[in-house]
Each structure stands twice: as structure tokens, then as C-alpha cells.
Amino acid sequence: MFGSRMMPLLLLACLSLPGAARAVSAPAVYGWIEKGLLMPSGVAVKMKLDTGALTSSMDARDLHHFKRDGKPWVRFTLQLTDANTAQQVRQTLERPVEHMVTVRGAGGMEQRPTVTMAICLGDKVYEEWFTLRDRSKMIYPVLLGRRLLADLGAVDSRRTFTVQPGCR
């Protein structure tokens, strides 16, 4: 009895609260190009947010497949220009291969290893699967695909560099 008569008043009272008390945080909107950090080294790179790609991709050179404890691993070299300092950065990394992905493109089909890497975008660190391939002829060394974009938010193709990486 009390609830049914008071509900409209309670609803009206809630709607009249200051905006901060009832606001739902607006979803983040990213540009089609953002600057992020490769973790844990903190190298700043320009990343293309690509709604046409399912899996993220990273520039990796000198791929060498090997086994560790009977499981597939890959050793690769990152050769990047730090977007903050313009210095050339060269790192050799080893990661377990999560799986092999068949990628179809204009040049045909190819198998690429997929590894987990951490990146910082805005103020959050994301653990993401990246296919590894030589992207030296591409403008952007890192491409972020829909698997990660689904967690990030909307992409506005008219905008670039909407957030600055703040992870350390």
C-alpha cells in the first residue's frame, strides 16, 4: 500500500537529484588512430583501431618458432620508433604461441602465430592476443582489432589521438 502510492514520488525525487548522483558514465569514444604503450617496456607507438580486423596485429621481425617444455613458443624482434622520443627501439621477446591463425587477404592466405601482449591505452592495461607479422611496410606498427575494440568502446573515424596513455 505504501509502496504503490509513494513510488511515483520516489521516482520524481530521484530524477531531480543533481546530475552526478544519477549520471551513468558516458562510453569512451576513441579515434581511428591512438597512441598507446607496449608494456612492460613503455614504448609509445601509434595504434590503428581497425573495425575491419577481428584480431589485433603487431609488427614483429625475425620470427623463430621453437618448443619450450613441449609447447610452441616464438621469438621475435620489435623494431619500433618511440612515438614520444622518435628514438629507434629494438627488443627481442619470447612468448608462448596461443594458437595459429589463418589470415586471408589480397596476397592470399597465411598462417600467423598469436601471442598475448599487454598494451596501455588511456589509463588501462589490456592483455590482448596479437598476430605477429612484418608490418614494416605499414604506416602503423600496431593494429587493434574488434576483439579488443569490443572492450574499449566506440571508434569515431573523424578523430585521432583522443586519449593519452597514462599507465606505468
mmCIF file of C-alpha atoms in Angstrom:
data_model
loop_
_atom_site.group_PDB
_atom_site.id
_atom_site.type_symbol
_atom_site.label_atom_id
_atom_site.label_comp_id
_atom_site.label_asym_id
_atom_site.label_seq_id
_atom_site.Cartn_x
_atom_site.Cartn_y
_atom_site.Cartn_z
ATOM 1 C CA MET A 1 0.000 0.000 0.000
ATOM 2 C CA PHE A 2 2.729 2.478 0.997
ATOM 3 C CA GLY A 3 4.970 1.413 -1.884
ATOM 4 C CA SER A 4 2.449 1.808 -4.673
ATOM 5 C CA ARG A 5 1.435 5.347 -3.654
ATOM 6 C CA MET A 6 4.958 6.511 -2.901
ATOM 7 C CA MET A 7 6.684 5.023 -5.980
ATOM 8 C CA PRO A 8 5.868 7.956 -8.322
ATOM 9 C CA LEU A 9 7.125 10.433 -5.709
ATOM 10 C CA LEU A 10 10.288 8.415 -5.145
ATOM 11 C CA LEU A 11 10.937 8.286 -8.894
ATOM 12 C CA LEU A 12 10.390 12.042 -9.210
ATOM 13 C CA ALA A 13 12.736 12.687 -6.289
ATOM 14 C CA CYS A 14 15.473 10.549 -7.881
ATOM 15 C CA LEU A 15 15.126 12.334 -11.205
ATOM 16 C CA SER A 16 15.512 15.706 -9.526
ATOM 17 C CA LEU A 17 18.864 14.788 -7.927
ATOM 18 C CA PRO A 18 21.963 16.568 -9.239
ATOM 19 C CA GLY A 19 23.396 15.078 -12.442
ATOM 20 C CA ALA A 20 26.396 13.485 -10.734
ATOM 21 C CA ALA A 21 24.161 11.431 -8.484
ATOM 22 C CA ARG A 22 22.223 9.819 -11.326
ATOM 23 C CA ALA A 23 24.609 10.067 -14.272
ATOM 24 C CA VAL A 24 25.755 6.922 -15.989
ATOM 25 C CA SER A 25 29.298 7.332 -17.250
ATOM 26 C CA ALA A 26 29.335 8.068 -20.957
ATOM 27 C CA PRO A 27 31.058 5.429 -23.076
ATOM 28 C CA ALA A 28 34.557 6.307 -24.253
ATOM 29 C CA VAL A 29 34.920 7.274 -27.900
ATOM 30 C CA TYR A 30 38.318 6.654 -29.449
ATOM 31 C CA GLY A 31 39.812 7.970 -32.653
ATOM 32 C CA TRP A 32 40.854 5.705 -35.503
ATOM 33 C CA ILE A 33 44.484 6.355 -34.512
ATOM 34 C CA GLU A 34 45.574 6.426 -30.872
ATOM 35 C CA LYS A 35 48.891 6.487 -29.069
ATOM 36 C CA GLY A 36 49.452 3.602 -26.684
ATOM 37 C CA LEU A 37 52.259 1.935 -24.781
ATOM 38 C CA LEU A 38 53.643 -1.559 -25.226
ATOM 39 C CA MET A 39 54.012 -2.995 -21.776
ATOM 40 C CA PRO A 40 56.057 -3.509 -19.723
ATOM 41 C CA SER A 41 58.705 -1.511 -21.600
ATOM 42 C CA GLY A 42 56.501 1.558 -22.039
ATOM 43 C CA VAL A 43 57.470 2.170 -25.680
ATOM 44 C CA ALA A 44 54.932 4.608 -27.155
ATOM 45 C CA VAL A 45 53.516 3.597 -30.545
ATOM 46 C CA LYS A 46 50.772 4.784 -32.840
ATOM 47 C CA MET A 47 47.999 2.204 -33.000
ATOM 48 C CA LYS A 48 45.352 1.942 -35.694
ATOM 49 C CA LEU A 49 41.908 0.941 -34.407
ATOM 50 C CA ASP A 50 40.646 -1.265 -37.214
ATOM 51 C CA THR A 51 36.991 -2.294 -37.115
ATOM 52 C CA GLY A 52 37.593 -4.440 -40.196
ATOM 53 C CA ALA A 53 40.064 -6.750 -38.431
ATOM 54 C CA LEU A 54 38.976 -9.356 -35.913
ATOM 55 C CA THR A 55 42.368 -9.965 -34.301
ATOM 56 C CA SER A 56 44.939 -7.353 -33.360
ATOM 57 C CA SER A 57 48.304 -7.428 -35.125
ATOM 58 C CA MET A 58 51.793 -6.248 -34.234
ATOM 59 C CA ASP A 59 54.948 -5.623 -36.235
ATOM 60 C CA ALA A 60 57.337 -8.472 -35.470
ATOM 61 C CA ARG A 61 60.534 -9.347 -37.304
ATOM 62 C CA ASP A 62 62.828 -12.368 -37.329
ATOM 63 C CA LEU A 63 60.207 -14.863 -36.121
ATOM 64 C CA HIS A 64 61.733 -18.092 -34.839
ATOM 65 C CA HIS A 65 59.439 -20.908 -33.721
ATOM 66 C CA PHE A 66 60.715 -23.287 -31.029
ATOM 67 C CA LYS A 67 59.440 -25.581 -28.296
ATOM 68 C CA ARG A 68 59.721 -24.979 -24.570
ATOM 69 C CA ASP A 69 58.543 -27.753 -22.254
ATOM 70 C CA GLY A 70 56.931 -29.390 -25.287
ATOM 71 C CA LYS A 71 54.806 -26.336 -26.097
ATOM 72 C CA PRO A 72 55.124 -23.969 -29.093
ATOM 73 C CA TRP A 73 56.851 -20.650 -28.479
ATOM 74 C CA VAL A 74 58.043 -17.860 -30.759
ATOM 75 C CA ARG A 75 60.988 -15.481 -30.506
ATOM 76 C CA PHE A 76 60.621 -12.207 -32.385
ATOM 77 C CA THR A 77 62.082 -8.738 -32.612
ATOM 78 C CA LEU A 78 60.182 -5.498 -32.250
ATOM 79 C CA GLN A 79 61.744 -2.647 -34.214
ATOM 80 C CA LEU A 80 59.772 0.463 -33.440
ATOM 81 C CA THR A 81 60.078 4.211 -33.401
ATOM 82 C CA ASP A 82 59.034 5.532 -29.991
ATOM 83 C CA ALA A 83 56.226 7.999 -30.741
ATOM 84 C CA ASN A 84 57.259 10.218 -27.804
ATOM 85 C CA THR A 85 61.021 10.427 -28.364
ATOM 86 C CA ALA A 86 61.451 9.450 -32.064
ATOM 87 C CA GLN A 87 64.180 7.016 -30.922
ATOM 88 C CA GLN A 88 64.509 3.630 -32.574
ATOM 89 C CA VAL A 89 63.744 0.833 -30.132
ATOM 90 C CA ARG A 90 64.749 -2.769 -30.729
ATOM 91 C CA GLN A 91 63.601 -5.543 -28.378
ATOM 92 C CA THR A 92 63.730 -9.298 -28.714
ATOM 93 C CA LEU A 93 60.893 -11.088 -26.949
ATOM 94 C CA GLU A 94 59.805 -14.675 -26.400
ATOM 95 C CA ARG A 95 56.164 -15.612 -25.916
ATOM 96 C CA PRO A 96 54.149 -18.827 -25.897
ATOM 97 C CA VAL A 97 52.073 -19.283 -29.048
ATOM 98 C CA GLU A 98 48.403 -19.144 -28.044
ATOM 99 C CA HIS A 99 47.314 -20.501 -31.404
ATOM 100 C CA MET A 100 47.956 -20.168 -35.118
ATOM 101 C CA VAL A 101 45.557 -18.017 -37.139
ATOM 102 C CA THR A 102 44.875 -18.305 -40.846
ATOM 103 C CA VAL A 103 44.660 -14.807 -42.297
ATOM 104 C CA ARG A 104 43.126 -14.189 -45.701
ATOM 105 C CA GLY A 105 43.995 -11.072 -47.640
ATOM 106 C CA ALA A 106 44.727 -9.716 -51.082
ATOM 107 C CA GLY A 107 48.013 -11.622 -51.102
ATOM 108 C CA GLY A 108 46.363 -14.956 -50.316
ATOM 109 C CA MET A 109 46.278 -16.955 -47.091
ATOM 110 C CA GLU A 110 48.989 -17.251 -44.476
ATOM 111 C CA GLN A 111 49.431 -18.746 -41.017
ATOM 112 C CA ARG A 112 50.437 -16.356 -38.227
ATOM 113 C CA PRO A 113 51.336 -17.081 -34.627
ATOM 114 C CA THR A 114 49.189 -15.393 -31.985
ATOM 115 C CA VAL A 115 50.725 -14.288 -28.684
ATOM 116 C CA THR A 116 49.481 -12.390 -25.660
ATOM 117 C CA MET A 117 50.920 -8.910 -25.158
ATOM 118 C CA ALA A 118 49.973 -6.113 -22.788
ATOM 119 C CA ILE A 119 49.247 -2.617 -24.063
ATOM 120 C CA CYS A 120 48.230 0.586 -22.341
ATOM 121 C CA LEU A 121 45.519 2.685 -23.943
ATOM 122 C CA GLY A 122 44.268 5.653 -21.956
ATOM 123 C CA ASP A 123 44.641 4.709 -18.315
ATOM 124 C CA LYS A 124 44.050 0.954 -18.678
ATOM 125 C CA VAL A 125 46.274 -2.002 -19.445
ATOM 126 C CA TYR A 126 44.782 -4.622 -21.740
ATOM 127 C CA GLU A 127 46.044 -8.176 -22.221
ATOM 128 C CA GLU A 128 45.391 -8.833 -25.886
ATOM 129 C CA TRP A 129 46.059 -11.511 -28.492
ATOM 130 C CA PHE A 130 48.225 -10.240 -31.338
ATOM 131 C CA THR A 131 49.107 -11.957 -34.565
ATOM 132 C CA LEU A 132 52.743 -11.394 -35.413
ATOM 133 C CA ARG A 133 53.878 -10.341 -38.859
ATOM 134 C CA ASP A 134 56.295 -7.992 -40.540
ATOM 135 C CA ARG A 135 54.404 -4.693 -40.729
ATOM 136 C CA SER A 136 57.493 -2.638 -41.651
ATOM 137 C CA LYS A 137 55.832 -1.503 -44.887
ATOM 138 C CA MET A 138 52.724 -0.386 -42.979
ATOM 139 C CA ILE A 139 52.264 3.088 -41.509
ATOM 140 C CA TYR A 140 51.164 1.827 -38.094
ATOM 141 C CA PRO A 141 53.118 -0.911 -36.300
ATOM 142 C CA VAL A 142 50.140 -1.970 -34.180
ATOM 143 C CA LEU A 143 46.619 -2.651 -35.349
ATOM 144 C CA LEU A 144 43.856 -3.148 -32.773
ATOM 145 C CA GLY A 145 41.069 -5.458 -33.924
ATOM 146 C CA ARG A 146 37.440 -5.947 -32.957
ATOM 147 C CA ARG A 147 38.158 -8.383 -30.130
ATOM 148 C CA LEU A 148 39.793 -5.551 -28.186
ATOM 149 C CA LEU A 149 37.584 -2.787 -29.579
ATOM 150 C CA ALA A 150 34.546 -4.531 -28.115
ATOM 151 C CA ASP A 151 36.046 -3.839 -24.661
ATOM 152 C CA LEU A 152 37.196 -0.294 -25.438
ATOM 153 C CA GLY A 153 34.147 1.491 -26.783
ATOM 154 C CA ALA A 154 33.144 3.324 -29.926
ATOM 155 C CA VAL A 155 35.567 4.393 -32.672
ATOM 156 C CA ASP A 156 34.984 7.725 -34.421
ATOM 157 C CA SER A 157 36.725 7.714 -37.810
ATOM 158 C CA ARG A 158 36.813 11.539 -37.821
ATOM 159 C CA ARG A 159 39.003 11.694 -34.713
ATOM 160 C CA THR A 160 42.589 10.832 -33.777
ATOM 161 C CA PHE A 161 44.564 10.831 -30.524
ATOM 162 C CA THR A 162 41.608 11.224 -28.173
ATOM 163 C CA VAL A 163 43.418 9.742 -25.141
ATOM 164 C CA GLN A 164 46.958 9.837 -23.848
ATOM 165 C CA PRO A 165 48.439 6.685 -22.341
ATOM 166 C CA GLY A 166 48.700 7.015 -18.558
ATOM 167 C CA CYS A 167 49.855 3.561 -17.398
ATOM 168 C CA ARG A 168 53.250 2.903 -15.851
#
